Structure formats: C-alpha cells, structure tokens
Coordinates of C-alpha atoms in Angstrom, one line a residue:
M1 CA 0.0 0.0 0.0
K2 CA 1.1 3.6 -0.6
F3 CA 0.6 6.4 1.9
I4 CA -1.5 9.2 0.5
A5 CA -2.3 11.3 3.7
A6 CA -1.4 11.7 7.3
N7 CA -2.7 13.8 10.2
A8 CA -1.5 14.2 13.8
L9 CA -4.4 13.1 16.1
K10 CA -4.1 13.0 19.9
A11 CA -2.8 10.6 22.6
D12 CA 0.5 10.3 20.6
R13 CA -1.4 8.8 17.7
I14 CA -1.1 9.6 14.0
L15 CA -3.9 8.9 11.5
V16 CA -2.8 7.8 8.0
I17 CA -4.5 6.8 4.8
A18 CA -3.1 4.4 2.4
R19 CA -4.3 2.8 -0.8
Q20 CA -3.4 -0.1 -3.0
E21 CA -4.1 -1.0 -6.6
W22 CA -6.7 -3.8 -6.7
T23 CA -8.3 -5.9 -9.5
G24 CA -11.0 -8.3 -8.5
Q25 CA -14.6 -8.7 -7.4
L26 CA -15.8 -6.1 -5.0
G27 CA -19.5 -7.0 -5.2
G28 CA -21.8 -8.4 -2.6
C29 CA -21.4 -5.7 0.1
G30 CA -24.7 -3.9 -0.2
E31 CA -25.3 -0.5 -1.7
G32 CA -22.9 0.5 -4.4
K33 CA -21.7 -3.0 -5.1
R34 CA -19.8 -3.8 -8.3
T35 CA -19.4 -7.2 -9.8
G36 CA -16.8 -8.6 -12.1
A37 CA -13.1 -8.0 -12.3
T38 CA -13.0 -4.3 -11.5
K39 CA -9.7 -2.3 -11.6
T40 CA -9.9 0.1 -8.7
F41 CA -8.2 0.9 -5.4
V42 CA -8.5 -0.5 -1.9
T43 CA -8.2 2.5 0.5
K44 CA -7.8 2.0 4.2
T45 CA -7.2 4.2 7.3
Y46 CA -4.5 3.3 9.8
I47 CA -3.4 4.5 13.2
T48 CA 0.3 4.5 14.2
D49 CA 2.3 6.0 17.0
T50 CA 5.1 8.5 16.9
A51 CA 7.6 5.7 16.2
H52 CA 5.8 4.8 13.0
K53 CA 6.5 1.1 13.5
N54 CA 3.1 -0.5 14.0
F55 CA 0.1 0.3 11.8
D56 CA -3.3 -0.9 12.9
E57 CA -6.4 -0.5 10.8
A58 CA -8.1 2.5 12.3
F59 CA -11.4 1.9 14.2
A60 CA -11.9 -1.4 12.3
A61 CA -14.9 -3.5 13.2
K62 CA -14.2 -7.2 13.9
T63 CA -15.9 -9.5 11.5
S64 CA -14.2 -12.8 12.5
K65 CA -17.0 -13.8 14.9
L66 CA -19.9 -13.0 12.5
D67 CA -21.7 -15.9 10.8
M68 CA -21.0 -15.3 7.1
N69 CA -19.2 -17.2 4.3
E70 CA -15.6 -16.5 3.6
D71 CA -16.3 -14.7 0.3
L72 CA -18.4 -12.1 2.1
R73 CA -15.9 -11.8 4.9
R74 CA -13.2 -11.1 2.3
C75 CA -15.3 -8.6 0.6
L76 CA -16.0 -6.7 3.8
E77 CA -12.3 -6.8 4.6
L78 CA -11.5 -5.1 1.3
T79 CA -14.4 -2.6 1.1
S80 CA -15.4 -1.7 4.6
T81 CA -14.0 1.5 6.0
A82 CA -14.1 3.6 9.2
S83 CA -13.5 7.3 9.4
L84 CA -12.9 10.1 11.9
V85 CA -16.0 12.2 12.4
N86 CA -15.1 14.6 15.3
P87 CA -11.8 15.0 17.1
L88 CA -13.3 16.2 20.4
P89 CA -10.6 18.7 21.0
L90 CA -10.8 19.0 24.8
D91 CA -10.9 15.2 25.4
P92 CA -7.4 13.8 25.7
D93 CA -8.3 10.3 24.7
N94 CA -11.5 10.0 22.8
V95 CA -12.8 10.8 19.3
I96 CA -16.0 10.2 17.4
I97 CA -15.8 7.7 14.6
S98 CA -18.0 6.3 11.9
Q99 CA -17.7 2.5 11.6
F100 CA -19.1 0.1 9.1
D101 CA -21.5 -2.5 10.5
A102 CA -21.1 -5.7 8.7
T103 CA -24.5 -7.0 10.0
S104 CA -26.6 -4.2 8.7
F105 CA -24.4 -2.7 5.9
N106 CA -24.8 0.7 7.5
S107 CA -22.4 3.0 9.5
N108 CA -22.5 3.3 13.3
Y109 CA -21.1 6.3 15.2
L110 CA -19.1 5.6 18.3
L111 CA -17.0 7.3 21.0
Y112 CA -13.7 5.6 20.5
N113 CA -10.8 5.6 23.0
L114 CA -7.5 5.9 21.1
R115 CA -5.4 4.5 24.0
T116 CA -7.5 1.5 24.9
G117 CA -9.5 0.8 21.7
E118 CA -12.7 0.7 23.7
S119 CA -15.8 2.2 22.1
K120 CA -19.3 3.4 23.1
L121 CA -22.2 3.5 20.6
L122 CA -23.5 7.1 20.1
F123 CA -25.8 6.5 17.1
K124 CA -26.8 3.3 15.2
G125 CA -27.0 3.9 11.5
G126 CA -29.7 2.4 9.3
G127 CA -32.8 3.1 7.3
R128 CA -33.3 6.8 6.4
S129 CA -31.9 8.3 9.6
S130 CA -28.5 10.1 9.7
P131 CA -26.6 11.9 12.6
G132 CA -26.2 15.6 12.5
L133 CA -24.3 17.7 15.1
F134 CA -22.4 16.1 17.9
D135 CA -21.5 18.1 21.0
P136 CA -17.8 18.8 20.6
R137 CA -17.3 18.7 24.4
N138 CA -18.6 15.2 25.2
G139 CA -19.8 13.7 21.9
E140 CA -23.5 13.7 22.7
L141 CA -25.7 13.7 19.6
L142 CA -27.6 17.0 19.5
T143 CA -29.4 16.9 16.1
R144 CA -30.2 14.3 13.4
T145 CA -32.0 14.1 10.1
Q146 CA -34.4 11.5 8.7
L147 CA -36.0 11.0 5.3
E148 CA -39.7 10.4 5.2
P149 CA -41.4 9.3 1.9
L150 CA -44.2 11.5 0.7
G151 CA -45.2 9.4 -2.3
G152 CA -44.5 9.8 -6.0
G153 CA -40.8 9.5 -5.4
E154 CA -40.7 12.6 -3.2
Y155 CA -39.0 12.7 0.2
E156 CA -39.1 15.1 3.1
Q157 CA -35.9 15.7 5.0
Q158 CA -36.8 16.2 8.6
V159 CA -34.5 17.8 11.1
L160 CA -34.7 16.6 14.7
I161 CA -33.2 18.2 17.7
R162 CA -32.7 16.6 21.1
D163 CA -34.9 18.1 23.8
P164 CA -32.5 18.7 26.8
A165 CA -35.3 18.1 29.3
T166 CA -36.5 14.7 28.0
G167 CA -33.6 13.5 25.9
E168 CA -36.0 12.8 23.1
F169 CA -35.5 14.0 19.5
V170 CA -38.2 16.3 18.3
V171 CA -39.0 17.2 14.7
H172 CA -38.7 20.9 13.8
P173 CA -40.9 21.8 10.9
E174 CA -39.2 25.1 10.6
L175 CA -36.0 23.3 9.5
T176 CA -37.7 20.6 7.5
R177 CA -38.2 20.8 3.7
K178 CA -38.9 18.6 0.7
L179 CA -35.7 17.1 -0.6
S180 CA -36.5 18.2 -4.1
E181 CA -36.6 21.8 -3.0
R182 CA -32.8 21.6 -2.4
Y183 CA -32.5 24.2 0.4
T184 CA -29.4 24.3 2.4
V185 CA -30.2 23.8 6.1
D186 CA -26.9 23.0 7.9
I187 CA -26.7 23.1 11.7
V188 CA -23.0 23.9 12.3
G189 CA -22.8 24.6 16.0
R190 CA -24.6 25.5 19.3
D191 CA -24.2 28.6 21.5
E192 CA -23.6 27.0 24.9
K193 CA -25.0 30.0 26.9
S194 CA -28.4 30.4 25.1
G195 CA -28.8 26.9 23.7
K196 CA -29.5 28.4 20.3
F197 CA -28.1 26.8 17.2
Y198 CA -26.0 28.3 14.4
V199 CA -27.6 27.4 11.1
L200 CA -26.2 28.0 7.6
T201 CA -29.2 28.3 5.2
D202 CA -30.6 29.8 2.1
L203 CA -34.2 29.5 3.3
F204 CA -34.5 33.3 3.3
S205 CA -32.1 34.4 0.5
D206 CA -30.6 33.3 -2.8
K207 CA -27.3 33.0 -1.0
V208 CA -26.5 31.0 2.2
Q209 CA -26.6 33.2 5.3
A210 CA -25.8 32.4 9.0
W211 CA -28.9 32.5 11.3
M212 CA -29.5 31.8 15.0
Y213 CA -32.3 29.2 15.7
D214 CA -33.9 28.8 19.1
P215 CA -35.1 25.2 19.5
S216 CA -37.2 26.1 22.6
T217 CA -39.4 28.5 20.6
H218 CA -39.0 26.9 17.2
K219 CA -38.0 30.3 15.7
F220 CA -35.2 31.9 13.8
E221 CA -34.1 35.3 15.0
D222 CA -35.5 38.3 13.1
E223 CA -32.3 39.1 11.3
P224 CA -29.4 37.0 10.0
L225 CA -26.4 36.7 12.2
L226 CA -24.2 37.0 9.1
A227 CA -24.9 37.8 5.5
H228 CA -23.0 39.0 2.4
P229 CA -24.7 41.1 -0.3
K230 CA -23.2 39.1 -3.1
Y231 CA -21.8 35.7 -1.8
S232 CA -22.7 33.0 0.6
I233 CA -21.4 32.4 4.0
A234 CA -19.3 29.2 3.6
R235 CA -18.6 28.4 7.3
L236 CA -18.2 29.8 10.8
I237 CA -14.8 29.5 12.6
F238 CA -15.1 28.2 16.1
G239 CA -12.5 28.2 18.8
W240 CA -11.2 24.7 19.9
Q241 CA -8.7 25.6 22.7
P242 CA -9.8 25.8 26.3
S243 CA -9.7 29.7 26.4
N244 CA -12.0 30.1 23.3
F245 CA -13.7 26.8 23.0
G246 CA -17.1 27.0 21.2
R247 CA -16.9 30.8 20.5
I248 CA -17.2 32.2 17.0
L249 CA -13.8 33.5 16.1
G250 CA -14.6 34.4 12.5
F251 CA -16.3 33.4 9.3
V252 CA -15.6 32.5 5.7
V253 CA -17.3 34.2 2.7
D254 CA -17.7 31.9 -0.3
G255 CA -16.6 34.5 -2.9
P256 CA -14.0 34.3 -5.7
T257 CA -11.8 32.9 -3.0
Q258 CA -12.9 31.6 0.4
E259 CA -12.2 34.9 2.3
V260 CA -11.5 34.6 6.0
T261 CA -12.5 37.4 8.4
Y262 CA -11.7 37.1 12.1
V263 CA -14.0 38.9 14.6
D264 CA -12.0 37.8 17.7
P265 CA -9.5 40.6 18.3
H266 CA -6.6 38.2 19.1
M267 CA -7.1 36.1 16.0
Q268 CA -7.7 39.2 13.9
A269 CA -4.4 40.7 15.0
L270 CA -2.6 37.5 14.4
H271 CA -4.2 37.1 10.9
I272 CA -3.2 40.7 10.0
L273 CA 0.4 40.0 11.2
L274 CA 0.7 36.9 9.0
K275 CA -0.8 38.6 5.9
K276 CA 1.7 41.4 6.2
N277 CA 4.5 38.9 5.9
F278 CA 3.0 37.3 2.9
P279 CA 1.5 40.1 0.8
G280 CA -0.7 39.0 -2.1
Q281 CA -1.2 35.5 -0.7
E282 CA -4.1 33.9 1.2
V283 CA -3.1 33.0 4.8
T284 CA -5.0 30.2 6.5
I285 CA -4.5 29.5 10.2
T286 CA -4.8 25.7 10.6
G287 CA -3.7 25.1 14.2
Y288 CA -2.5 26.8 17.4
D289 CA -1.9 26.2 21.0
D290 CA -3.9 27.9 23.8
N291 CA -1.6 30.9 24.3
L292 CA -0.8 31.3 20.6
S293 CA 2.8 30.7 21.1
R294 CA 2.8 28.1 18.3
V295 CA 0.6 28.8 15.2
L296 CA 0.5 26.5 12.2
F297 CA -0.6 28.3 9.0
T298 CA -0.5 27.9 5.2
T299 CA 0.0 30.4 2.4
S300 CA -0.8 30.3 -1.3
S301 CA -1.9 32.3 -4.3
H302 CA -2.5 31.6 -7.9
R303 CA 1.2 32.2 -8.4
N304 CA 2.4 30.5 -5.2
P305 CA 1.9 26.8 -4.4
P306 CA 0.7 26.0 -0.9
A307 CA 3.5 26.3 1.7
Y308 CA 3.4 25.4 5.4
H309 CA 4.8 27.5 8.2
V310 CA 5.0 27.8 12.0
L311 CA 4.9 31.1 13.9
V312 CA 7.0 30.8 17.1
D313 CA 6.3 33.1 20.0
R314 CA 4.8 35.6 17.5
K315 CA 8.4 36.5 16.6
Q316 CA 9.8 33.9 14.2
I317 CA 8.3 32.3 11.1
V318 CA 9.7 28.8 10.3
T319 CA 8.8 27.5 6.9
L320 CA 8.3 23.7 6.9
G321 CA 8.0 23.2 3.2
S322 CA 6.1 23.8 -0.1
Q323 CA 4.0 21.5 -2.3
R324 CA 6.0 22.6 -5.4
P325 CA 9.3 23.9 -4.1
D326 CA 10.7 24.5 -7.6
F327 CA 7.8 26.3 -8.9
K328 CA 8.5 29.9 -10.0
P329 CA 5.8 32.6 -9.5
E330 CA 7.0 34.5 -12.6
W331 CA 5.8 31.6 -14.8
V332 CA 2.2 32.6 -14.0
G333 CA 0.3 35.7 -15.3
E334 CA -2.7 37.6 -14.2
Q335 CA -5.9 36.1 -12.7
R336 CA -9.3 37.8 -12.7
W337 CA -12.8 37.2 -11.5
V338 CA -15.1 38.3 -14.4
E339 CA -18.7 38.1 -15.3
Y340 CA -20.4 37.9 -18.7
T341 CA -24.1 37.7 -19.8
A342 CA -25.4 34.5 -21.3
R343 CA -27.7 34.6 -24.4
D344 CA -30.8 34.4 -22.2
G345 CA -29.7 37.2 -19.9
L346 CA -28.3 35.1 -17.0
T347 CA -25.1 36.4 -15.4
I348 CA -22.3 33.9 -15.6
P349 CA -19.3 34.3 -13.2
A350 CA -16.0 33.1 -14.5
I351 CA -12.2 33.0 -13.6
L352 CA -9.9 34.3 -16.4
D353 CA -6.2 33.4 -16.4
L354 CA -3.7 35.0 -18.8
P355 CA -0.1 34.2 -19.8
A356 CA 2.6 36.0 -17.9
G357 CA 3.4 39.3 -19.5
W358 CA 0.6 39.4 -22.0
T359 CA -1.0 42.8 -22.9
P360 CA -3.9 43.5 -25.3
A361 CA -1.4 45.3 -27.6
Q362 CA 0.2 41.9 -28.3
G363 CA -3.1 40.8 -30.0
P364 CA -5.6 38.0 -29.3
L365 CA -4.4 34.7 -27.8
P366 CA -5.2 31.1 -28.4
A367 CA -7.8 30.3 -25.6
I368 CA -9.1 27.3 -23.7
V369 CA -12.6 27.3 -22.1
L370 CA -12.3 24.9 -19.2
P371 CA -15.6 23.9 -17.4
H372 CA -15.3 22.4 -14.0
G373 CA -16.5 18.9 -13.0
G374 CA -19.5 18.1 -11.0
P375 CA -21.5 19.8 -12.3
W376 CA -22.7 20.5 -8.7
A377 CA -19.4 22.2 -7.8
R378 CA -17.5 25.4 -8.5
D379 CA -14.0 26.8 -9.1
Y380 CA -12.1 29.3 -6.8
M381 CA -9.4 31.7 -7.6
G382 CA -6.0 30.9 -6.2
W383 CA -3.7 27.9 -6.6
D384 CA -4.9 25.2 -9.0
P385 CA -4.1 21.9 -7.2
V386 CA -4.5 19.9 -10.4
G387 CA -2.0 22.1 -12.3
W388 CA -3.9 22.5 -15.6
I389 CA -4.1 26.3 -15.3
P390 CA -0.4 27.2 -14.9
F391 CA 0.5 24.5 -17.4
L392 CA -1.7 26.0 -20.1
T393 CA -1.0 29.7 -19.4
S394 CA 2.7 29.1 -19.3
R395 CA 2.4 27.8 -22.8
G396 CA 0.7 30.9 -24.0
Y397 CA -3.0 30.1 -23.7
A398 CA -5.7 32.2 -22.0
V399 CA -8.0 30.1 -19.9
L400 CA -11.6 30.8 -19.0
R401 CA -13.3 28.8 -16.3
P402 CA -17.1 29.6 -16.5
Q403 CA -19.2 29.0 -13.4
Y404 CA -22.0 27.9 -15.7
R405 CA -25.6 27.4 -14.6
G406 CA -25.8 24.2 -12.5
S407 CA -22.7 25.3 -10.5
T408 CA -23.1 25.3 -6.7
G409 CA -22.0 27.8 -4.1
L410 CA -23.0 30.9 -6.1
G411 CA -26.7 31.1 -5.3
R412 CA -29.8 29.0 -5.8
K413 CA -30.8 30.9 -9.0
L414 CA -27.6 29.9 -10.8
W415 CA -27.7 26.3 -9.4
L416 CA -31.3 25.5 -10.2
A417 CA -31.0 27.0 -13.7
G418 CA -28.9 24.0 -14.7
D419 CA -31.6 21.3 -14.0
A420 CA -32.1 19.0 -17.0
E421 CA -29.9 21.3 -19.2
W422 CA -26.9 19.0 -19.8
G423 CA -25.6 19.8 -23.2
Q424 CA -28.2 22.5 -23.7
K425 CA -28.3 25.8 -21.8
M426 CA -25.4 24.7 -19.7
Q427 CA -23.5 24.3 -22.9
D428 CA -24.8 27.7 -24.1
D429 CA -23.0 29.2 -21.2
L430 CA -19.6 27.8 -22.3
D431 CA -20.2 28.9 -26.0
D432 CA -21.1 32.3 -24.7
G433 CA -17.9 32.4 -22.6
A434 CA -15.9 31.7 -25.8
A435 CA -17.7 34.6 -27.6
W436 CA -17.1 36.9 -24.6
L437 CA -13.3 36.2 -24.9
V438 CA -13.3 37.2 -28.5
K439 CA -15.4 40.3 -27.8
Q440 CA -12.9 41.4 -25.2
G441 CA -10.1 41.1 -27.6
I442 CA -8.5 38.3 -25.5
A443 CA -9.1 35.3 -27.8
D444 CA -8.6 34.7 -31.5
P445 CA -11.9 33.2 -32.7
K446 CA -10.1 30.8 -34.9
R447 CA -8.0 29.4 -32.1
E448 CA -10.4 28.4 -29.3
A449 CA -10.7 25.0 -27.8
I450 CA -12.7 23.4 -24.9
F451 CA -11.1 21.1 -22.3
G452 CA -12.8 19.6 -19.3
Y453 CA -12.7 16.7 -16.9
S454 CA -15.5 14.6 -15.5
Y455 CA -18.6 16.7 -16.1
G456 CA -16.3 19.0 -18.0
G457 CA -15.4 16.0 -20.1
F458 CA -19.1 15.6 -20.9
A459 CA -19.2 19.2 -22.0
A460 CA -16.2 18.7 -24.2
A461 CA -17.8 15.7 -25.8
A462 CA -21.1 17.6 -26.2
A463 CA -19.1 20.4 -28.0
V464 CA -17.9 17.8 -30.5
V465 CA -21.4 17.0 -31.7
R466 CA -23.0 20.5 -31.2
P467 CA -23.6 22.3 -34.5
N468 CA -22.0 25.6 -35.2
G469 CA -19.9 25.7 -32.0
P470 CA -17.1 28.2 -31.5
F471 CA -14.4 25.6 -30.8
Q472 CA -11.8 24.2 -33.1
C473 CA -11.2 21.1 -31.0
A474 CA -12.2 19.4 -27.7
I475 CA -10.3 17.5 -25.0
A476 CA -12.5 15.3 -22.8
G477 CA -10.9 13.9 -19.7
A478 CA -12.8 11.1 -17.8
P479 CA -16.0 12.1 -19.6
V480 CA -19.6 10.9 -19.3
T481 CA -20.7 10.5 -22.9
D482 CA -23.7 8.3 -22.6
L483 CA -26.4 9.6 -20.3
A484 CA -28.4 6.4 -20.6
K485 CA -25.5 4.5 -19.0
L486 CA -24.6 7.1 -16.3
G487 CA -25.9 4.8 -13.6
W488 CA -25.4 5.5 -9.9
S489 CA -21.6 5.4 -9.6
W490 CA -21.0 9.1 -9.9
S491 CA -21.7 9.8 -6.2
E492 CA -21.3 7.9 -3.0
N493 CA -23.9 10.1 -1.3
R494 CA -27.4 8.5 -1.5
L495 CA -29.2 11.9 -1.1
Q496 CA -27.1 13.4 -3.9
R497 CA -27.9 10.5 -6.2
I498 CA -31.6 10.9 -5.5
L499 CA -31.5 14.7 -6.1
Q500 CA -29.0 14.9 -8.9
G501 CA -30.3 11.9 -10.8
R502 CA -33.5 13.8 -11.5
T503 CA -31.6 16.6 -13.1
V504 CA -29.3 14.7 -15.4
K505 CA -31.2 15.3 -18.7
G506 CA -30.5 17.0 -21.9
M507 CA -28.6 16.4 -25.1
D508 CA -26.9 13.0 -25.0
P509 CA -23.6 13.1 -27.0
M510 CA -23.7 9.3 -27.8
Q511 CA -27.1 9.8 -29.5
N512 CA -25.7 12.6 -31.7
T513 CA -22.3 11.2 -32.8
D514 CA -23.4 11.5 -36.4
K515 CA -23.1 15.3 -36.0
A516 CA -19.4 15.2 -34.9
S517 CA -17.6 18.1 -36.5
I518 CA -14.3 18.9 -34.6
P519 CA -11.2 16.9 -33.6
V520 CA -11.3 15.4 -30.1
L521 CA -8.9 13.8 -27.6
L522 CA -10.4 11.5 -25.0
Y523 CA -8.5 10.1 -22.0
V524 CA -9.5 8.3 -18.8
G525 CA -7.8 6.2 -16.1
D526 CA -8.1 2.5 -16.2
R527 CA -9.0 2.5 -12.5
D528 CA -11.7 5.1 -12.8
V529 CA -14.9 3.6 -11.4
R530 CA -16.8 6.9 -11.3
T531 CA -16.8 7.6 -15.1
P532 CA -15.7 4.2 -16.4
A533 CA -13.6 3.9 -19.6
F534 CA -16.5 2.6 -21.7
H535 CA -17.8 6.2 -21.9
A536 CA -14.7 7.6 -23.5
E537 CA -13.9 4.6 -25.6
G538 CA -17.4 4.2 -26.9
F539 CA -17.6 7.9 -28.0
Y540 CA -14.2 7.5 -29.6
D541 CA -15.3 4.5 -31.6
A542 CA -18.4 6.3 -32.8
V543 CA -16.7 9.5 -34.0
K544 CA -13.2 8.3 -35.1
N545 CA -14.3 7.8 -38.7
K546 CA -16.0 11.2 -38.8
V547 CA -13.4 13.5 -37.2
P548 CA -9.7 13.3 -36.2
A549 CA -9.9 11.5 -32.8
K550 CA -7.5 10.1 -30.3
F551 CA -8.1 7.9 -27.2
A552 CA -5.8 7.2 -24.3
L553 CA -6.3 4.8 -21.3
I554 CA -4.0 5.9 -18.5
P555 CA -2.6 3.0 -16.4
D556 CA -3.4 3.0 -12.7
M557 CA -5.1 6.4 -12.8
P558 CA -8.3 6.9 -10.6
H559 CA -11.0 9.5 -11.2
S560 CA -9.9 11.9 -8.6
L561 CA -6.7 13.2 -6.9
P562 CA -4.3 12.1 -5.6
W563 CA -2.7 11.1 -8.9
Y564 CA 0.8 9.8 -9.3
P565 CA 3.4 12.1 -10.9
R566 CA 3.5 9.9 -13.9
H567 CA -0.3 10.5 -14.4
Q568 CA 0.4 14.2 -14.5
R569 CA 3.3 13.8 -16.9
Q570 CA 1.4 11.6 -19.3
T571 CA -1.9 13.5 -19.4
L572 CA -0.3 17.0 -19.6
A573 CA 1.9 15.7 -22.5
L574 CA -1.2 14.3 -24.2
I575 CA -3.0 17.7 -23.8
E576 CA -0.1 19.8 -25.1
T577 CA 0.7 17.6 -28.1
F578 CA -3.0 17.5 -29.1
L579 CA -3.3 21.3 -28.9
R580 CA -0.1 21.9 -30.8
Q581 CA -0.5 19.3 -33.5
D582 CA -4.0 17.9 -33.8
C583 CA -6.5 20.6 -32.8
K584 CA -6.6 21.9 -36.3
P585 CA -4.2 22.3 -39.3
G586 CA -1.2 24.1 -37.9
G587 CA -2.2 23.5 -34.2
L588 CA -4.0 25.9 -31.9

C-alpha cells in the first residue's frame, strides 16, 4: 500500500490513509456493489504512534465472529471503512468515529478511546436516519435528520433536535423541507449559553446566510447573524482551545476565494500580522496552542503553491515546506474574477487566467474554455491543485473557467437553472464564454478549444457534436458521454444521487455522434470507477471515422486526486501535443 495522507491526532497517535491497486470482485457488500473484475483501489485508514513502527487498521470492526461465508468476509475486509467524524478537541483520549456495521451494511457512530481501543455507541445507523451535530465537548448527539417518503418518489428531509429536558429527538418543521426543493439547512454549532443553534441556510435568500435558531421556541431570530450582499457564508470559525472553545472567532465568505474574516481581536491581530509577511497571498490558520505561542498556517496564491509555516512566539516564522518547491511565480500571469451575460440574460461568473506578460497590444491569444467537473461544484481563484491552469497559461493560452448554470455555491438561481440542461443551456454558457473572450479582444476566434474533466469532459464531448460551435477542437478527460449509462456510480452520497439523478437530462452526446464536426482527444484512467472507460472509448469508436480522434487509457489512474506524478506527466503531455499538432491544421 502507498501512503496518501497523514494527520496528527491525539494521545500520541497519527492517522494515516493508504491505498493499493486492486483488481478483482468487489461486489456483494450492499449499496454501491460492483461485480466482475473491476480495476480500482482499496483504501484504508490506519493508526500508528510516533515511532511509525506498527500500523493498525483504524477503528476497524471485527468480522471474524460473525456468521458469514468466507467470500463475504473477504469482501467486507476489502471494502469496509471507518473514518474520523469529530476529534473532540478537549478530550485527551476519545474521538467520534464512523464504523461500518457488517451485520446491517450501515455505519454506526461511536465514541472511541485511542489509547484502549474501547468504544461506546452514540448513534446506530440504518434506514433513512443520519446523525447531525455532535456536542464537541462530550460527543452527545444533538441533532439528526431523517427522510420520510411523501409518495411519488418525493421525500421530506426532517431535522430533529434533542430536547435537553427529556432527551427525546423532536421534529422541527421550521428546518424541514422537501428534498426536491434543495434548500441548504446546515446546523453547524450551538451557543452554549443560550442553547441556540447556528444554522447556515438559504431559506431566506438566494445565498447562504448564518442564522440563529432557538429550539425552545422553534423560531429563527428576526435578522441573520451574518450575510453578504453578493456571496454565501461558507462556514463559521469556532474556537477549539480551552480559552476560546465554542466561541465564534470568525467566518468565511464563499466569494471568488474563500475569504476569511476574524472577529475575535486576538485572532484578527494574528491574521493581519501573518498577511503582512506574505503580501498578495491567502493566509489560512490551521492550528494553534492555547496561548498562541505556536501557530501553524498555510500560504498560497494563484502564483504560489501552498506552503506550510509555524509562527513561534509571535516573533519567528519557520517555513516547513512547499507543495511545489521548484515552482517559479513568474511563470504565471494575471488572474481575474469576471462576469459575462449568457444569451438568455443570466449572469455567468468566471475565472480568467492570462499568460505572464501578455498585454492587449500583443493581440488575441489562443484560448481554452475549461468547465469544472460536478456539475454540482465550482472553481475558486488561487492555486490550481491539479496544475492545468499554470501549465496552459505558461504555454501561451488564455484560460476561462465559466461557473455555468448548475454550479453550486454561487446562489440558488444559478444552481437550479442547470436542471435538465446538460448539453443545452449549460452548454450555451460555455459557448457564450468563448464569444465573450473574443469580444474582449483576448481570444482569437479561430484558435479556441474546450477542455474539461468529469462533467467538464461531458461538456467537451457535447461540443464535438454540437452544431455551429465556437471551438476548433475538444479535450474530454474522464467524460460521461452516454447519459443512458450514467448509472449511480457518480456519487457515494445517497441523497445526492436521489436529487441529482432527476436533473441529469438534456442532449446525449452518444445519441448525436453523427453530428461530430471537430477533432477530439479523450482520455481516462483504467482505475476510474466513477466515469468508467467505456464512456470515452465508446464515444471515440463512434466518431473516429467522422473527425480526427484520439483515445488514451491511463494505467493505474483513478478518477480523482491524488494522482501519481506519472499520471500528470502523461496527461499533460497528451494535452499539449494534441493542442499543438492535432487541434486543427497548424495547431491551436
């Protein structure tokens, strides 16, 4: 197995995640099962100590005493997982974990002692009920949700809050909504003095706001606790040390970047001090001791890869390391948050990246429109962890990342406008972005391409068969190309599958391959189980005799990060070669 993540925990324990390439049968384990010889990964969580000598599977449930056949036992050994839910910062020994229950094929939530391995059941998973907020002091479950069928395929997501007087969970209609309405109602904390809950919700606005909710009166306060005129509130920052435990120290606005604002005067002064030392970069405080004599923080920008530092006694900054120590900021040009108007009048936000040193006087550029995956996701300004943006701009391309309709995090109006518009109005937004680049004098209309991955790969495939499009070629990474075969593998979250499955409608590229009109490169990892290779390969087979087409199957590559360095080298080389040589006569 190869280590892919590590975190210091408590009680001198370290939590690590490792994975291993696996080819075999992983079926028979309940929801999400797959049969046949599937190439994928087995991922496991382990606990070790500071000596790093012994690695025990973290929080693993014992299956040896259960009455089951050996094939099923082996399947559970390979696929069952446990995970950390809440670190309980003030408890020296215990954490809250989620543990797979082999008898019910659901997850149970337990208070787990890291020193002894003993556990106490806090919430038994199963059916349509899920845990919500745990008390970060003692692990007591304070809220939970449950789905209730209403008929006709509709569900109601009920929010229940524990009554402190009786210990019983009570349904709160004020927080309960139909699942199909897709409101955000996220209880993120509790004020210990008043007993009121902090709720992030868009029940009262197009954007998510922070509200206080009183469970004793079943009422929200008259005004939001926090609201932004243009963007959502992404999260609240709570204290986790004894001196500030449970207090709101700040908040994060979900704007072009996730902008942190501290309201606590000590944290505010500290944040200002750190930002002065790293001008032009985002500074994120990730850990600190109770008297702020040791502060762990990260820095990054679209020109600077994430780096990790410790502030010692508020006097000395010690840099621990950088994700890309050899990367040079001067390789990267300007980055802008822009907006343009789609053909039906909807405002589309976007991120524009330009090559270093480019000015309009130098004339229009070759340009790439790069839609994000999801589609229920969004992009942020700042460092690109995948590396596509600096790679393309350093080679002279302008890159536009439209936050097309169907994107999340930028308001309900934009999100809901994408329902059942795959390859249609969602695609209009991308074409309109290409036209905007030309109108602004940034892009050469004869040198524009579309490149996307996952849902973005679908959009690239759709562009291949969409008549009269603006693009000279398309690159589709890990695409969905056949909506009829999308299935349920694209999300591990049952609620998201119920919700999003209803919206996946529109123009199906595989049903329109006879209209293929531009060159296309398709690539996918052979260990991608979210958008399996048959999507890309089937589309390639259908269009290769109509347009110049290439297909590449990348060995041992999964759908999502982390990828191995060789995956980056191989896929980036494919992209660059295709753009330079195959996009159109003479290259892009």
